[in-house]
Amino acid sequence: MGRFPVPDVETLPADLRERIEAETERAGFTPNVFLAYAYRPSHFRAFFAYYDALVADTELTREELEMLVVTVSGVNDCLYCVVAHGALLRIYADDPRLADQLATNHRAADLSDRHRTMLDFAVELTEAPGHVDDADVEALEAAGFSRRAVWDVASVVAFFNLSNRLSVAADMRPNDEFYTLGRD
Amino acid sequence: MGRFPVPDVETLPADLRERIEAETERAGFTPNVFLAYAYRPSHFRAFFAYYDALVADTELTREELEMLVVTVSGVNDCLYCVVAHGALLRIYADDPRLADQLATNHRAADLSDRHRTMLDFAVELTEAPGHVDDADVEALEAAGFSRRAVWDVASVVAFFNLSNRLSVAADMRPNDEFYTLGRD
Amino acid sequence: MGRFPVPDVETLPADLRERIEAETERAGFTPNVFLAYAYRPSHFRAFFAYYDALVADTELTREELEMLVVTVSGVNDCLYCVVAHGALLRIYADDPRLADQLATNHRAADLSDRHRTMLDFAVELTEAPGHVDDADVEALEAAGFSRRAVWDVASVVAFFNLSNRLSVAADMRPNDEFYTLGRD
Amino acid sequence: MGRFPVPDVETLPADLRERIEAETERAGFTPNVFLAYAYRPSHFRAFFAYYDALVADTELTREELEMLVVTVSGVNDCLYCVVAHGALLRIYADDPRLADQLATNHRAADLSDRHRTMLDFAVELTEAPGHVDDADVEALEAAGFSRRAVWDVASVVAFFNLSNRLSVAADMRPNDEFYTLGRD
Amino acid sequence: MGRFPVPDVETLPADLRERIEAETERAGFTPNVFLAYAYRPSHFRAFFAYYDALVADTELTREELEMLVVTVSGVNDCLYCVVAHGALLRIYADDPRLADQLATNHRAADLSDRHRTMLDFAVELTEAPGHVDDADVEALEAAGFSRRAVWDVASVVAFFNLSNRLSVAADMRPNDEFYTLGRD
Amino acid sequence: MGRFPVPDVETLPADLRERIEAETERAGFTPNVFLAYAYRPSHFRAFFAYYDALVADTELTREELEMLVVTVSGVNDCLYCVVAHGALLRIYADDPRLADQLATNHRAADLSDRHRTMLDFAVELTEAPGHVDDADVEALEAAGFSRRAVWDVASVVAFFNLSNRLSVAADMRPNDEFYTLGRD
């Protein structure tokens, strides 16, 4: 898989090994992103610590968070993130089709005003960050997001603009399991 | 400054306070990015831990790292990062003009082949991540980057695609000092 | 479904009814594209006659044809075509993952040179038709396509640039069945 | 002419020969598109049957139909369609200049609100199909198009997104006559 | 015509009046660009003095100069310049069809290598000036342009990037005569 | 400097020599743009005569004129114009930071409505001239620009779309002095 060596899990520092084992237990397989980042332990720690912070300290539901990830990853053409987070979105939204809709075109999904506004913002901040303006933030507030939640939306979008770029540069490939998880 | 509240430093958790004090001592002023992220301490910790990892564990010189940051931030129209990291680049490269050149158009700077190839890659990974290909990685290797260094280049580009987007969403403004640091 | 009335199949002209019944029998459900086009019987006949000609008189394998459709539909953000033809591609290629790869980014799929060249051409003819040049046709020939097969590639790309645009304008929605067909 | 062989009309199936003779009689010369498509008789039949259906079963005037064709073909940089349908537009609109205006920039033509809205929609559906939305359809209705006419507008735009792409891929060249027809 | 007042020629300063009379005599009608610029006599003088310098002091043939103008104006969607300079190109090239070809898509015209390279450069300098590079200049030299002629090519492209923008901002309209001049 | 020979000032025609001496006296150094254009005296005269007319006959303040230049040059990635006119803007606006803000992203500067509208127009006329419309001109008027001032705004934008393109084609480099002028 990919453009960088994948280390043997046994040889990794204990904290990485533990995290990988926990993730493997939770998922039933080892998501490839953990193996890819293990190439550089200090980056592994930083990347997942940031991800954990986004999930733990947020005004967004987990479903909303994954809606953002899948939409942004679709815009950025990132296969790993579309497929792996597509699976998570199917599970958290309890909806077997929403991920394919958002990855292809969020305008073709039946979204609440709140979610349509959220994803319009995500696409703009991804495609043309310099165009973001007070009016965009006000549109989010008018759709029901607190100012604190606006930070969370922007942070998730920003983080996956990082994640998408490292994934494509590393040519990360989604585990086969992700393609079908949550489809029934 | 910006679209989110800036907390009083005195009220922050000790680790944030210590980091902010250390940065203030080092720079002679408190760079606004630290105050902006302090709005959400868990995100502050994650963001700067990632940044620290990129600086500490890398095959790139500090000058190369800042060349990447300024070029990417110019493409993304991010004022805070262009101005603040422009100052860092002037200092680390000991060159008062390189930052303005890269922020405007890296093709108009007198670069070595190594650095021109590095910045061409940075622009492509920023503007069109889905277009990155084996050929791009091979071009970096032909210009003298080890495979390990390719990861570092990609990671810096990816991280500042995060940083640029949060900065513009938060409307972070560079401290006045950054505009002139390292110009003489 | 969608932005135009869907007629009662019972009221349709006999040839449309027969086609719809045949398709329903073949698929086990009535693909929505047949109901959408039935709104205008003369357009229904023309659209499916063209499609039938492309499938019947071609130098491409059916798998190649569906690879083209899914790639083009991904570029054009067309949900109906990505999902419905994604199912067909999974079946004809006997590959449960290729469709998601091509819909997201054909550069992230493990393709033969022949297929990579074919899909590079498809993307260019979709995104920037005026840029197509003798060199592009020669690249297809160098990858093993006869001149006659070049016509077939171009025709499939062209036809789905029609189909994608009518689908999004009509807001056609894929049948639920398409999301999962061929995934195991 | 072009990138594919042009068959001898005498050798073509009778139905193609008859159509070509009828078109030649009508125009006073044989429009090259008929010779180009004759390379593949089954595709010839499908292409012109669709075109005939669009012209025969429509809520648009013939002038409006050709306005759409010329505008879309200008966006797609398709020489054959700009020049051949430019001639048709001059004739149907009884206006020797409208075609050059629309092929260059529909915003620079003196259009009724109805036609400006129609062509704005045509440009969006051509350039960014995934952006089309309920609001665009409502704008057409507000400009006087019935819902049924919206289908016709979208169908013409879609069909010429096919036609433009096959024309450029085949490098079809307009007959000399088309450049001057209807200019006085 | 247009968005700015057109002064009465009788009231203009003598040098403008003389120029306008000379142009009127030469063309048989008064090209609208002279009336449009007469709104601001000092700008009129500067604009036409620059134009005169480009025509008088150049290594390009007049035909090449007009090829550049029509191609650039097509990219910039400028109706006045496409139509007025289209007429000039038909006359100087003694070719009734080249202008329509270049305005639509210079890749669809039968050009010498010299002219194809010249127009590829013109399109790049128009669409993405920051991308121009030593390699582009070397390509022009390889196609037979002296270094001095490269300056002339760039100057014509640059000047009509000015002219196109003022024409569209002023909504200048081509005289009816230009649409047909040189077509037979 | 650059891609074209720079003549010896002593050998230039008297009017060029005088202009260059006057500019040198005024600035304390010879701005490189004068040496670059001196390669072709007739073009030198035309270029600076136009520039002089824009500055002398205008409804804009000199500060506004330089705001336009820096913003347009940032969009066009022109190093010479960003740096040289950045210095002029710092001086005329008596603001050491506005130039860096506008060159990076005019949306990140604290602008009056008048200036925000003016620069939004400048960006549109630069990036997509064919999209300019009556509504854009009306927006300028609503922001306080007379119709005559609209011409001036458009003319400055148009002229620097010329200037930017010749500068990048010639690879003009800003004098070192411009990088620091007006920063304190």
mmCIF file of N, CA and C in Angstrom, chain A residues 61-108:
data_model
loop_
_atom_site.group_PDB
_atom_site.id
_atom_site.type_symbol
_atom_site.label_atom_id
_atom_site.label_comp_id
_atom_site.label_asym_id
_atom_site.label_seq_id
_atom_site.Cartn_x
_atom_site.Cartn_y
_atom_site.Cartn_z
ATOM 1 N N THR A 61 -22.748 17.105 16.126
ATOM 2 C CA THR A 61 -22.983 15.680 16.320
ATOM 3 C C THR A 61 -21.927 14.911 15.516
ATOM 4 N N ARG A 62 -21.760 13.667 15.885
ATOM 5 C CA ARG A 62 -20.796 12.852 15.154
ATOM 6 C C ARG A 62 -21.234 12.667 13.703
ATOM 7 N N GLU A 63 -22.526 12.616 13.490
ATOM 8 C CA GLU A 63 -23.048 12.528 12.123
ATOM 9 C C GLU A 63 -22.670 13.773 11.316
ATOM 10 N N GLU A 64 -22.829 14.934 11.921
ATOM 11 C CA GLU A 64 -22.472 16.169 11.208
ATOM 12 C C GLU A 64 -20.978 16.202 10.887
ATOM 13 N N LEU A 65 -20.200 15.761 11.835
ATOM 14 C CA LEU A 65 -18.756 15.748 11.628
ATOM 15 C C LEU A 65 -18.408 14.872 10.421
ATOM 16 N N GLU A 66 -19.014 13.705 10.341
ATOM 17 C CA GLU A 66 -18.698 12.822 9.214
ATOM 18 C C GLU A 66 -19.298 13.335 7.900
ATOM 19 N N MET A 67 -20.418 14.054 7.980
ATOM 20 C CA MET A 67 -20.945 14.685 6.759
ATOM 21 C C MET A 67 -19.924 15.672 6.193
ATOM 22 N N LEU A 68 -19.328 16.436 7.075
ATOM 23 C CA LEU A 68 -18.293 17.380 6.642
ATOM 24 C C LEU A 68 -17.115 16.646 6.008
ATOM 25 N N VAL A 69 -16.669 15.587 6.667
ATOM 26 C CA VAL A 69 -15.486 14.873 6.175
ATOM 27 C C VAL A 69 -15.733 14.316 4.772
ATOM 28 N N VAL A 70 -16.868 13.688 4.574
ATOM 29 C CA VAL A 70 -17.135 13.048 3.284
ATOM 30 C C VAL A 70 -17.288 14.104 2.180
ATOM 31 N N THR A 71 -17.947 15.203 2.492
ATOM 32 C CA THR A 71 -18.128 16.253 1.477
ATOM 33 C C THR A 71 -16.789 16.859 1.084
ATOM 34 N N VAL A 72 -15.994 17.226 2.075
ATOM 35 C CA VAL A 72 -14.683 17.824 1.795
ATOM 36 C C VAL A 72 -13.802 16.837 1.016
ATOM 37 N N SER A 73 -13.828 15.589 1.411
ATOM 38 C CA SER A 73 -12.967 14.591 0.764
ATOM 39 C C SER A 73 -13.414 14.336 -0.682
ATOM 40 N N GLY A 74 -14.707 14.462 -0.933
ATOM 41 C CA GLY A 74 -15.192 14.351 -2.309
ATOM 42 C C GLY A 74 -14.666 15.500 -3.166
ATOM 43 N N VAL A 75 -14.724 16.712 -2.637
ATOM 44 C CA VAL A 75 -14.199 17.864 -3.377
ATOM 45 C C VAL A 75 -12.710 17.666 -3.665
ATOM 46 N N ASN A 76 -11.981 17.143 -2.703
ATOM 47 C CA ASN A 76 -10.525 16.985 -2.860
ATOM 48 C C ASN A 76 -10.118 15.670 -3.538
ATOM 49 N N ASP A 77 -11.085 14.861 -3.985
ATOM 50 C CA ASP A 77 -10.803 13.627 -4.728
ATOM 51 C C ASP A 77 -9.949 12.643 -3.940
ATOM 52 N N CYS A 78 -10.188 12.560 -2.622
ATOM 53 C CA CYS A 78 -9.358 11.697 -1.776
ATOM 54 C C CYS A 78 -10.034 10.355 -1.535
ATOM 55 N N LEU A 79 -9.532 9.313 -2.181
ATOM 56 C CA LEU A 79 -10.183 8.010 -2.112
ATOM 57 C C LEU A 79 -10.228 7.457 -0.684
ATOM 58 N N TYR A 80 -9.092 7.497 0.022
ATOM 59 C CA TYR A 80 -9.092 6.907 1.365
ATOM 60 C C TYR A 80 -10.188 7.519 2.232
ATOM 61 N N CYS A 81 -10.240 8.846 2.257
ATOM 62 C CA CYS A 81 -11.162 9.519 3.173
ATOM 63 C C CYS A 81 -12.610 9.356 2.734
ATOM 64 N N VAL A 82 -12.870 9.381 1.432
ATOM 65 C CA VAL A 82 -14.236 9.175 0.956
ATOM 66 C C VAL A 82 -14.745 7.798 1.385
ATOM 67 N N VAL A 83 -13.909 6.787 1.211
ATOM 68 C CA VAL A 83 -14.380 5.421 1.471
ATOM 69 C C VAL A 83 -14.405 5.115 2.974
ATOM 70 N N ALA A 84 -13.345 5.473 3.689
ATOM 71 C CA ALA A 84 -13.299 5.138 5.122
ATOM 72 C C ALA A 84 -14.327 5.964 5.899
ATOM 73 N N HIS A 85 -14.388 7.264 5.641
ATOM 74 C CA HIS A 85 -15.356 8.088 6.369
ATOM 75 C C HIS A 85 -16.751 7.921 5.803
ATOM 76 N N GLY A 86 -16.869 7.475 4.561
ATOM 77 C CA GLY A 86 -18.182 7.097 4.053
ATOM 78 C C GLY A 86 -18.782 5.994 4.922
ATOM 79 N N ALA A 87 -17.964 5.021 5.278
ATOM 80 C CA ALA A 87 -18.440 3.948 6.158
ATOM 81 C C ALA A 87 -18.873 4.515 7.511
ATOM 82 N N LEU A 88 -18.050 5.401 8.077
ATOM 83 C CA LEU A 88 -18.409 5.977 9.374
ATOM 84 C C LEU A 88 -19.707 6.778 9.274
ATOM 85 N N LEU A 89 -19.873 7.509 8.189
ATOM 86 C CA LEU A 89 -21.103 8.298 8.042
ATOM 87 C C LEU A 89 -22.325 7.384 7.926
ATOM 88 N N ARG A 90 -22.186 6.302 7.171
ATOM 89 C CA ARG A 90 -23.333 5.375 7.093
ATOM 90 C C ARG A 90 -23.733 4.889 8.485
ATOM 91 N N ILE A 91 -22.722 4.616 9.292
ATOM 92 C CA ILE A 91 -23.001 4.087 10.635
ATOM 93 C C ILE A 91 -23.561 5.175 11.545
ATOM 94 N N TYR A 92 -22.887 6.319 11.611
ATOM 95 C CA TYR A 92 -23.327 7.347 12.560
ATOM 96 C C TYR A 92 -24.658 7.961 12.143
ATOM 97 N N ALA A 93 -24.898 8.096 10.830
ATOM 98 C CA ALA A 93 -26.173 8.662 10.378
ATOM 99 C C ALA A 93 -27.241 7.582 10.269
ATOM 100 N N ASP A 94 -26.844 6.352 10.440
ATOM 101 C CA ASP A 94 -27.767 5.242 10.250
ATOM 102 C C ASP A 94 -28.495 5.398 8.916
ATOM 103 N N ASP A 95 -27.709 5.684 7.898
ATOM 104 C CA ASP A 95 -28.268 5.942 6.563
ATOM 105 C C ASP A 95 -27.301 5.307 5.554
ATOM 106 N N PRO A 96 -27.750 4.317 4.806
ATOM 107 C CA PRO A 96 -26.813 3.603 3.929
ATOM 108 C C PRO A 96 -26.458 4.369 2.650
ATOM 109 N N ARG A 97 -27.120 5.500 2.393
ATOM 110 C CA ARG A 97 -26.917 6.160 1.096
ATOM 111 C C ARG A 97 -26.355 7.575 1.178
ATOM 112 N N LEU A 98 -26.417 8.182 2.336
ATOM 113 C CA LEU A 98 -26.013 9.589 2.455
ATOM 114 C C LEU A 98 -24.557 9.803 2.037
ATOM 115 N N ALA A 99 -23.680 8.866 2.362
ATOM 116 C CA ALA A 99 -22.256 9.059 2.058
ATOM 117 C C ALA A 99 -22.017 9.140 0.552
ATOM 118 N N ASP A 100 -22.621 8.251 -0.208
ATOM 119 C CA ASP A 100 -22.436 8.302 -1.668
ATOM 120 C C ASP A 100 -22.993 9.610 -2.229
ATOM 121 N N GLN A 101 -24.089 10.068 -1.638
ATOM 122 C CA GLN A 101 -24.672 11.341 -2.103
ATOM 123 C C GLN A 101 -23.719 12.504 -1.836
ATOM 124 N N LEU A 102 -23.206 12.595 -0.634
ATOM 125 C CA LEU A 102 -22.339 13.733 -0.298
ATOM 126 C C LEU A 102 -21.006 13.664 -1.027
ATOM 127 N N ALA A 103 -20.473 12.474 -1.183
ATOM 128 C CA ALA A 103 -19.196 12.358 -1.887
ATOM 129 C C ALA A 103 -19.337 12.783 -3.351
ATOM 130 N N THR A 104 -20.510 12.546 -3.928
ATOM 131 C CA THR A 104 -20.719 12.913 -5.329
ATOM 132 C C THR A 104 -21.129 14.367 -5.480
ATOM 133 N N ASN A 105 -22.105 14.799 -4.685
ATOM 134 C CA ASN A 105 -22.648 16.155 -4.875
ATOM 135 C C ASN A 105 -23.620 16.438 -3.737
ATOM 136 N N HIS A 106 -23.189 17.253 -2.761
ATOM 137 C CA HIS A 106 -24.071 17.468 -1.607
ATOM 138 C C HIS A 106 -25.372 18.154 -2.017
ATOM 139 N N ARG A 107 -25.389 18.785 -3.199
ATOM 140 C CA ARG A 107 -26.636 19.434 -3.643
ATOM 141 C C ARG A 107 -27.682 18.408 -4.081
ATOM 142 N N ALA A 108 -27.271 17.170 -4.271
ATOM 143 C CA ALA A 108 -28.199 16.124 -4.697
ATOM 144 C C ALA A 108 -28.707 15.297 -3.515
#
